Tab-separated table of C-alpha atoms in Angstrom:
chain	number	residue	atom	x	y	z
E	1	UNK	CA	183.177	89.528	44.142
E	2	UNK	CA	182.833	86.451	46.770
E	3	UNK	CA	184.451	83.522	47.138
E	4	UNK	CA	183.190	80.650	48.858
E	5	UNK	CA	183.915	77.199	49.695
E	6	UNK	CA	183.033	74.235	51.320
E	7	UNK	CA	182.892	70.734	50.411
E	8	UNK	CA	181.053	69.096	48.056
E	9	UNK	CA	177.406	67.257	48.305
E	10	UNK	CA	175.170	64.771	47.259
E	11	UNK	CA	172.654	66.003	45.338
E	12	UNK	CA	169.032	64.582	45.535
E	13	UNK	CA	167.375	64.221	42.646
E	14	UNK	CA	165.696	60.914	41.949
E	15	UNK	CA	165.125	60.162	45.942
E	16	UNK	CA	161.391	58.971	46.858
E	17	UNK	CA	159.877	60.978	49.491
E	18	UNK	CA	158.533	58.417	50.684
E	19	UNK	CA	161.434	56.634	51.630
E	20	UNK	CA	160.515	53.662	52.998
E	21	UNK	CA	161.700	50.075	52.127
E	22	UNK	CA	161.058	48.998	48.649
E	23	UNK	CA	160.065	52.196	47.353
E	24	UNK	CA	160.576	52.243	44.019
E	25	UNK	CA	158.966	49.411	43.397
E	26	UNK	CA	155.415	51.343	42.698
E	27	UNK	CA	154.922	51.330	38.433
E	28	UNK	CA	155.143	55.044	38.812
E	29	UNK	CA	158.841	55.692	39.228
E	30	UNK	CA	159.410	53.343	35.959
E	31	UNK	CA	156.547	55.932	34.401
E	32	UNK	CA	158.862	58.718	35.532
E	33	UNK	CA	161.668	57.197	34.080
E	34	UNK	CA	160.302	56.522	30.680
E	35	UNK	CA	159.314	60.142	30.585
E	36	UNK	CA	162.555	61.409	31.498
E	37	UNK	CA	164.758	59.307	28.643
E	38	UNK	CA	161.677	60.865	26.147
E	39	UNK	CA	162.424	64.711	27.708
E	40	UNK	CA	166.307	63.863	27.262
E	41	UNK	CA	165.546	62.761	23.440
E	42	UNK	CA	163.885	66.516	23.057
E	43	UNK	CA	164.696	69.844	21.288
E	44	UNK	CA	164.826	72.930	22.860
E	45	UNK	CA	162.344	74.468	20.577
E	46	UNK	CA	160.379	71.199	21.614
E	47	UNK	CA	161.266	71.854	25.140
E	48	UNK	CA	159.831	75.653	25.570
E	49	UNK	CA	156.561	74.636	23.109
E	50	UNK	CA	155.640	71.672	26.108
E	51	UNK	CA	156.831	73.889	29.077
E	52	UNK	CA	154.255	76.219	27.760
E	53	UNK	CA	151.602	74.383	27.336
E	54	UNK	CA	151.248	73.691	31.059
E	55	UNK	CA	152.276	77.740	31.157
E	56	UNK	CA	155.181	76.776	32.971
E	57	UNK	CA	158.252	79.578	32.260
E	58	UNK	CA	160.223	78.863	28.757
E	59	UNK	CA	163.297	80.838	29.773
E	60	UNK	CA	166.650	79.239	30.365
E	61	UNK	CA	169.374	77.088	28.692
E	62	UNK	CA	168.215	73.461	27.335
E	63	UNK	CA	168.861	71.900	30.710
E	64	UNK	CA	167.409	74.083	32.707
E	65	UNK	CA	164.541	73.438	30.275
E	66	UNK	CA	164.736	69.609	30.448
E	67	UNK	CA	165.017	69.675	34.503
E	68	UNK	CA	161.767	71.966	34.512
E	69	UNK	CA	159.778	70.135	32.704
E	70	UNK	CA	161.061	67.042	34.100
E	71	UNK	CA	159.851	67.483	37.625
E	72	UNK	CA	156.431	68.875	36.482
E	73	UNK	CA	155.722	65.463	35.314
E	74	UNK	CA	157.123	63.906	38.058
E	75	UNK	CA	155.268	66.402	40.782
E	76	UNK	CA	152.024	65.469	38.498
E	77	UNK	CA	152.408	62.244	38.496
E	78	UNK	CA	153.304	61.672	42.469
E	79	UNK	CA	150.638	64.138	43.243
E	80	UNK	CA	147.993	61.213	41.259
E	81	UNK	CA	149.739	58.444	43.612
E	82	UNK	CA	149.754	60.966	46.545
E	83	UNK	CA	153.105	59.878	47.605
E	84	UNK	CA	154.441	63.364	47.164
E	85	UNK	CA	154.310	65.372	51.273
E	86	UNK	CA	154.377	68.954	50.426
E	87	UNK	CA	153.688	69.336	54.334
E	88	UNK	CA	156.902	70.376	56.527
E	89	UNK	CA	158.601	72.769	54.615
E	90	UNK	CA	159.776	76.099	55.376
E	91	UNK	CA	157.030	78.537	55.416
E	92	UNK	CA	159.506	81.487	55.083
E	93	UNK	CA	163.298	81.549	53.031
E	94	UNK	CA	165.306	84.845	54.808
E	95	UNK	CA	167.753	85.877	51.819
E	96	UNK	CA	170.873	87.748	53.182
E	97	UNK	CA	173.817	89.383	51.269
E	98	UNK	CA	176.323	91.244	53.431
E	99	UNK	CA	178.162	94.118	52.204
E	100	UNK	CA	181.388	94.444	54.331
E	101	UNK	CA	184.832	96.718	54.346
E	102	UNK	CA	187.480	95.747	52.346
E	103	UNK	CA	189.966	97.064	50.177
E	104	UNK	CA	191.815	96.699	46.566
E	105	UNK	CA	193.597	92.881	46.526
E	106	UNK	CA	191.793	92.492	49.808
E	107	UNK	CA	195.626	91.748	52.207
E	108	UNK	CA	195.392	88.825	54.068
E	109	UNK	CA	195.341	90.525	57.711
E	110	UNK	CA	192.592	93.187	56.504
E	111	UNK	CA	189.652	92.610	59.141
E	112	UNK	CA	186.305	92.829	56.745
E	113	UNK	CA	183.508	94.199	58.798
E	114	UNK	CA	179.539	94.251	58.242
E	115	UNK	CA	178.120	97.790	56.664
E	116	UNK	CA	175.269	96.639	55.121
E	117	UNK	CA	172.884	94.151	56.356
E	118	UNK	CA	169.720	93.660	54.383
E	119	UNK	CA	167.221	90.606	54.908
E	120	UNK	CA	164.898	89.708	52.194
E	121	UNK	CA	161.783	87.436	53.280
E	122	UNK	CA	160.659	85.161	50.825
E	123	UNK	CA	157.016	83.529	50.905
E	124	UNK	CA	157.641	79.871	50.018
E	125	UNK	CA	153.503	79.512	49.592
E	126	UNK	CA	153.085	82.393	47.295
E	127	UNK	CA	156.814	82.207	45.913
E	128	UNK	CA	156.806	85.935	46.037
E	129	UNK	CA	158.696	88.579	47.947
E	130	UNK	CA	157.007	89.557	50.628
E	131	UNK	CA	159.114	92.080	52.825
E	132	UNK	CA	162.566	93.429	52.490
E	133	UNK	CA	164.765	95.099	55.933
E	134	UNK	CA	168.198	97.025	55.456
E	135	UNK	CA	170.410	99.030	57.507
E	136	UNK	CA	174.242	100.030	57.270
E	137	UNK	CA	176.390	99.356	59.772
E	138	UNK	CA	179.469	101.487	61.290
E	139	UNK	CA	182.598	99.964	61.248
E	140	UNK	CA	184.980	100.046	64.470
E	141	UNK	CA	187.574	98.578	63.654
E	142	UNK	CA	188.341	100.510	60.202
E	143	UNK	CA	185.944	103.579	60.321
E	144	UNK	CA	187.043	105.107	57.131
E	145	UNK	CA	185.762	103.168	54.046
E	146	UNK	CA	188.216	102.751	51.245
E	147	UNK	CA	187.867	103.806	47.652
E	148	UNK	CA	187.971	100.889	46.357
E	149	UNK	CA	184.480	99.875	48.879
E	150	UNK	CA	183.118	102.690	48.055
E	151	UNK	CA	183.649	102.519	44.029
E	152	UNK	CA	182.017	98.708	44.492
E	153	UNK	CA	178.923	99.332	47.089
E	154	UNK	CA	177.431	102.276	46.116
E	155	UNK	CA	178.014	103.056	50.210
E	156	UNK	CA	179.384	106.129	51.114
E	157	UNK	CA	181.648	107.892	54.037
E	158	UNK	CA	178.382	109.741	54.872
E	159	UNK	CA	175.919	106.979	55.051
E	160	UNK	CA	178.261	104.932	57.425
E	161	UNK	CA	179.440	107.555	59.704
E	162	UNK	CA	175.520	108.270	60.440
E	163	UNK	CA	174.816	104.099	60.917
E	164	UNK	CA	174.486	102.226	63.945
E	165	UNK	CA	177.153	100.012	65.089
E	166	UNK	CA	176.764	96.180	64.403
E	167	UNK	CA	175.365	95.101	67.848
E	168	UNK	CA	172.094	97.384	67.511
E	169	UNK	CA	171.662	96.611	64.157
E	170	UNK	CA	171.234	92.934	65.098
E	171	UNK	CA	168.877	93.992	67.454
E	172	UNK	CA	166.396	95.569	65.131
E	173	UNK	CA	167.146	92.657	62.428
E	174	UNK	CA	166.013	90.089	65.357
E	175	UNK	CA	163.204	92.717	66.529
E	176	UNK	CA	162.417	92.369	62.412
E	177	UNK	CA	161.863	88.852	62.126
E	178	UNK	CA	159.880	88.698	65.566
E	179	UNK	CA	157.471	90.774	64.292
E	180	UNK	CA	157.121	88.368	61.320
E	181	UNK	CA	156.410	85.419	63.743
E	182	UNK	CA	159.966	83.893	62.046
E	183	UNK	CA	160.106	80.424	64.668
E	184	UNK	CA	157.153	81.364	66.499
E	185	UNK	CA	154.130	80.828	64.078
E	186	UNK	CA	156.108	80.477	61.232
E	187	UNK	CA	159.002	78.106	60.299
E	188	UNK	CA	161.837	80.210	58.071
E	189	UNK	CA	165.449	79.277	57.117
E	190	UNK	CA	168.350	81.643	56.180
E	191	UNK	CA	169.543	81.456	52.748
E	192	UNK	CA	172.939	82.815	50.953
E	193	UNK	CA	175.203	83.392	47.636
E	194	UNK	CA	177.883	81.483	49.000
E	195	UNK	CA	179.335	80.202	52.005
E	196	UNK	CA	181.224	83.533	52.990
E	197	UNK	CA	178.315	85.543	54.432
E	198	UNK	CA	177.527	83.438	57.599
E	199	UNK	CA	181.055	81.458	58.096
E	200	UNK	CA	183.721	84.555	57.296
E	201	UNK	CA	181.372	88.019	57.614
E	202	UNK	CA	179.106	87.525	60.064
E	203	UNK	CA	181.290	85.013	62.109
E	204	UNK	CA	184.630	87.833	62.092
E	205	UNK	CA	181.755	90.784	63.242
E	206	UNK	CA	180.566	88.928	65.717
E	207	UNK	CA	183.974	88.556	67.243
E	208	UNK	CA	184.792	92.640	66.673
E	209	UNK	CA	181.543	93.361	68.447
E	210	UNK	CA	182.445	91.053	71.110
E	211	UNK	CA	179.127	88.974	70.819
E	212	UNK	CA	178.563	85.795	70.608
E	213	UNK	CA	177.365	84.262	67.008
E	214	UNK	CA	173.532	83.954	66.399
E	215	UNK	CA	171.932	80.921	66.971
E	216	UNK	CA	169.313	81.558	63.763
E	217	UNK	CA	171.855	82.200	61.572
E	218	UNK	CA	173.906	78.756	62.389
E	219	UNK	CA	172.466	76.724	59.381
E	220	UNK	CA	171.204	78.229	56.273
E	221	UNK	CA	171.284	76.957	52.397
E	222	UNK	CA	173.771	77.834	50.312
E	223	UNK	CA	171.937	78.596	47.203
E	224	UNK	CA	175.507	77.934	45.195
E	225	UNK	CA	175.526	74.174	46.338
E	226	UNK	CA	171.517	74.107	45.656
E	227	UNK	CA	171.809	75.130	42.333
E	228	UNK	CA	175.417	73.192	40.965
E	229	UNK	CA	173.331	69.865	42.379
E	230	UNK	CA	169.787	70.489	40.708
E	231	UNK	CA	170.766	71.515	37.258
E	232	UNK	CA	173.997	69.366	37.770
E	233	UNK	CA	176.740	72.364	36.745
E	234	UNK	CA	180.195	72.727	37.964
E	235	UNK	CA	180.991	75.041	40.624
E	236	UNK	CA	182.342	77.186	38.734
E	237	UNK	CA	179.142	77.960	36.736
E	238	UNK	CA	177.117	79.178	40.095
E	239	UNK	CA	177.748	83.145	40.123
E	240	UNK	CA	175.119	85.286	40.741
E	241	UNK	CA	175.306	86.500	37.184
E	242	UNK	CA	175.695	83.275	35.454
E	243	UNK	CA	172.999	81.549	37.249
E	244	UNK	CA	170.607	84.037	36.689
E	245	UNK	CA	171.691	84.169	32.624
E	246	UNK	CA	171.036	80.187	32.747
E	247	UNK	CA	167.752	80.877	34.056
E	248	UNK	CA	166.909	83.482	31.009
E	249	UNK	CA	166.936	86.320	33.689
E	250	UNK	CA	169.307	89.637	34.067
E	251	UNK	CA	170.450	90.997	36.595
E	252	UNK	CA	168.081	93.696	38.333
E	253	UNK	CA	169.018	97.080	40.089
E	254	UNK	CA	172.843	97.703	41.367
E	255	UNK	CA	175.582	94.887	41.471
E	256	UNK	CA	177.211	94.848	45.349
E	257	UNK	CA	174.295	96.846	47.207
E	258	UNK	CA	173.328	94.208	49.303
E	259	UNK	CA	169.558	94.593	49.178
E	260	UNK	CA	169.759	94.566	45.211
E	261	UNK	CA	171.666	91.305	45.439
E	262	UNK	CA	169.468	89.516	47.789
E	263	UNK	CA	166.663	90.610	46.006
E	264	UNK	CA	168.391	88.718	42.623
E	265	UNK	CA	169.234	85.670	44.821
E	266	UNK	CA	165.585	85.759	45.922
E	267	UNK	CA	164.411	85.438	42.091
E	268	UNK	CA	167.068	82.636	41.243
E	269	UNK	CA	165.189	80.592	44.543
E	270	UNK	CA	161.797	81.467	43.396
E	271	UNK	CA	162.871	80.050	40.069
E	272	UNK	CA	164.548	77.175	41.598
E	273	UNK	CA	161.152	76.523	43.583
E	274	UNK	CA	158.816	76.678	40.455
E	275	UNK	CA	161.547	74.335	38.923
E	276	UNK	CA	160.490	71.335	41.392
E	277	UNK	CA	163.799	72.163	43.880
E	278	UNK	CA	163.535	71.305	47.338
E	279	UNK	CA	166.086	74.252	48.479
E	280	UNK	CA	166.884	72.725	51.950
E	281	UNK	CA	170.193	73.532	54.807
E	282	UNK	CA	173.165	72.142	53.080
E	283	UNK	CA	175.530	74.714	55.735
E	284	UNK	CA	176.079	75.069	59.327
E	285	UNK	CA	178.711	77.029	61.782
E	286	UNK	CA	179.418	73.839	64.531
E	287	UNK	CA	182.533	75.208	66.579
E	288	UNK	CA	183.366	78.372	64.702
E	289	UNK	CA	183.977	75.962	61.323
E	290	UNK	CA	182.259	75.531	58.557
E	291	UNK	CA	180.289	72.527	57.674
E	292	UNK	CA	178.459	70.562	54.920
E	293	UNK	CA	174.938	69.528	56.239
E	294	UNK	CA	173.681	65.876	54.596
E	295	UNK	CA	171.335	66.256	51.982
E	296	UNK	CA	169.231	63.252	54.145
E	297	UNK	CA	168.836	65.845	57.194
E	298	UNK	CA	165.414	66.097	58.135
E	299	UNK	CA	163.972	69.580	57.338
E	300	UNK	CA	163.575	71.391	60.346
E	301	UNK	CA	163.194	75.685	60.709
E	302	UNK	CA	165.610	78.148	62.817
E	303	UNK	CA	165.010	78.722	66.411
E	304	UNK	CA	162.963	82.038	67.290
E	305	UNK	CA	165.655	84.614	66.701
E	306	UNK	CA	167.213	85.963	70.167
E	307	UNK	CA	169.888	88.052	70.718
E	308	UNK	CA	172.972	86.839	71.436
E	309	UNK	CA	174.782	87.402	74.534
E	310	UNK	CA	178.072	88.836	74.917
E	311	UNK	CA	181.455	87.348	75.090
E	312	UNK	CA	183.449	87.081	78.579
């Protein structure tokens, strides 16, 4: 499986949007509160009977449950004061899961390189799944897949040795999202299980394929960090697996194929977006290194994807 790391975050729960001076002074927020301490104070069975009244989903462990139901009230209740600004969010969420080389116990100096490379586009409007791409990619650097890659991707010998190599691949992602208007019409943001796929994957192939790294794929959210700081868990509670289990969802289709995966991180954000999250950059690349991004950043979409030139 992934690891991934990065440091830790603020969450924001219980921020205004309307941030200005004095603004939780307006009767509402102390309406909001009062609710809250009554939804902390309830049952689950009590939970999933008032989450379905307002046909809101009753799947997921008690907090999950409380948080849910707590930010329909709030959303309801900010929506009557119209201090809530839906406006100037992202109109698209690109989910990406690399598959990559890699071998038994993983030794330190084994160079992991991109095979599969699948994009799923997420309609933030609709909060549906809208388009999927995928390709595999040839390796250069070590053609011949192991066992051990195989056993755990599904991807075989065959499949790879008839692949493109990395660089075109890009170029038909990139011709992809132009076609979708991705930082031309519409605003989008890339989204990931972790902090590995951007800052170790697609960073190390971009240095194998002598190219520089993307520009559009510089920030993205780290759906990990997203979902530790809504439903307050540890770290150590945000696997794919688990989070979808605390969300009273399975897992769907084949574990490590990279389309599957995406697809599953796609439902957990869905989820997370019908749950009253604000799933925003909390990553970026700046310098080849890894960094958090403040949770106080203004929202803003990636650039019109281009492809990036090559290195000297």
């Amino acid at each position: 499986g992934k690891q991934h790391g990065g440091a830790g975050e603020q969450g924001t729960e219980g921020k205004s949007p309307g941030s200005g001076q004095g603004a939780f002074s307006d009767p509402v927020y102390k309406e909001i509160a009062v609710t809250n301490g009554y939804i902390n104070r309830m049952s689950r069975e009590e939970l999933r009977s008032k989450l379905a009244e307002f046909k809101l989903e009753t799947r997921g462990v008690k907090d999950v449950l409380k948080k849910r139901l707590k930010n329909y009230y709030k959303k309801q209740k900010l929506m009557q004061k119209e201090v809530l600004n839906s406006d100037g969010y992202y109109d698209y969420i690109c989910v990406v899961d690399f598959e990559a080389t890699c071998e038994e116990g993983n030794p330190p100096e084994f160079v992991h390189e991109i095979i599969e490379f699948p994009i799923v586009l997420l309609n933030t409007h609709t909060l549906e799944i809208e388009d999927t791409f995928q390709q595999y990619v040839k390796p250069e650097v070590n053609p011949k897949l192991s066992n051990f890659c195989i056993g755990l991707t599904g991807i075989t010998q065959d499949i790879i040795d008839k692949a493109d190599a990395f660089p075109q691949v890009l170029q038909n992602v990139i011709e992809w999202m132009r076609q979708r208007e991705l930082g031309t019409k519409y605003s989008y943001c890339m989204l990931t299980d972790g902090s590995w796929d951007m800052s170790k994957f697609l960073n190390i192939q971009c240095r194998v394929s002598r190219i520089k790294y993307p520009s559009f794929a510089k920030k993205w959210i780290n759906i990990r960090k997203s979902y530790g700081n809504f439903y307050k868990v540890p770290r150590n509670q945000t696997k794919l697996t688990i989070m979808l289990e605390k969300l009273g969802m399975t897992y769907d289709g084949r574990p490590h194929s990279g389309l599957d995966d995406s697809k599953n991180i796609a439902r957990i954000a869905i989820r997370m977006l019908q749950d009253g999250c604000e799933l925003r950059v909390n990553e970026k690349m700046h310098a080849g290194q890894l960094m958090t991004v403040s949770s106080s950043t203004p929202i803003e979409g990636a650039p019109a994807p281009q492809m990036p030139r090559y290195r000297n």
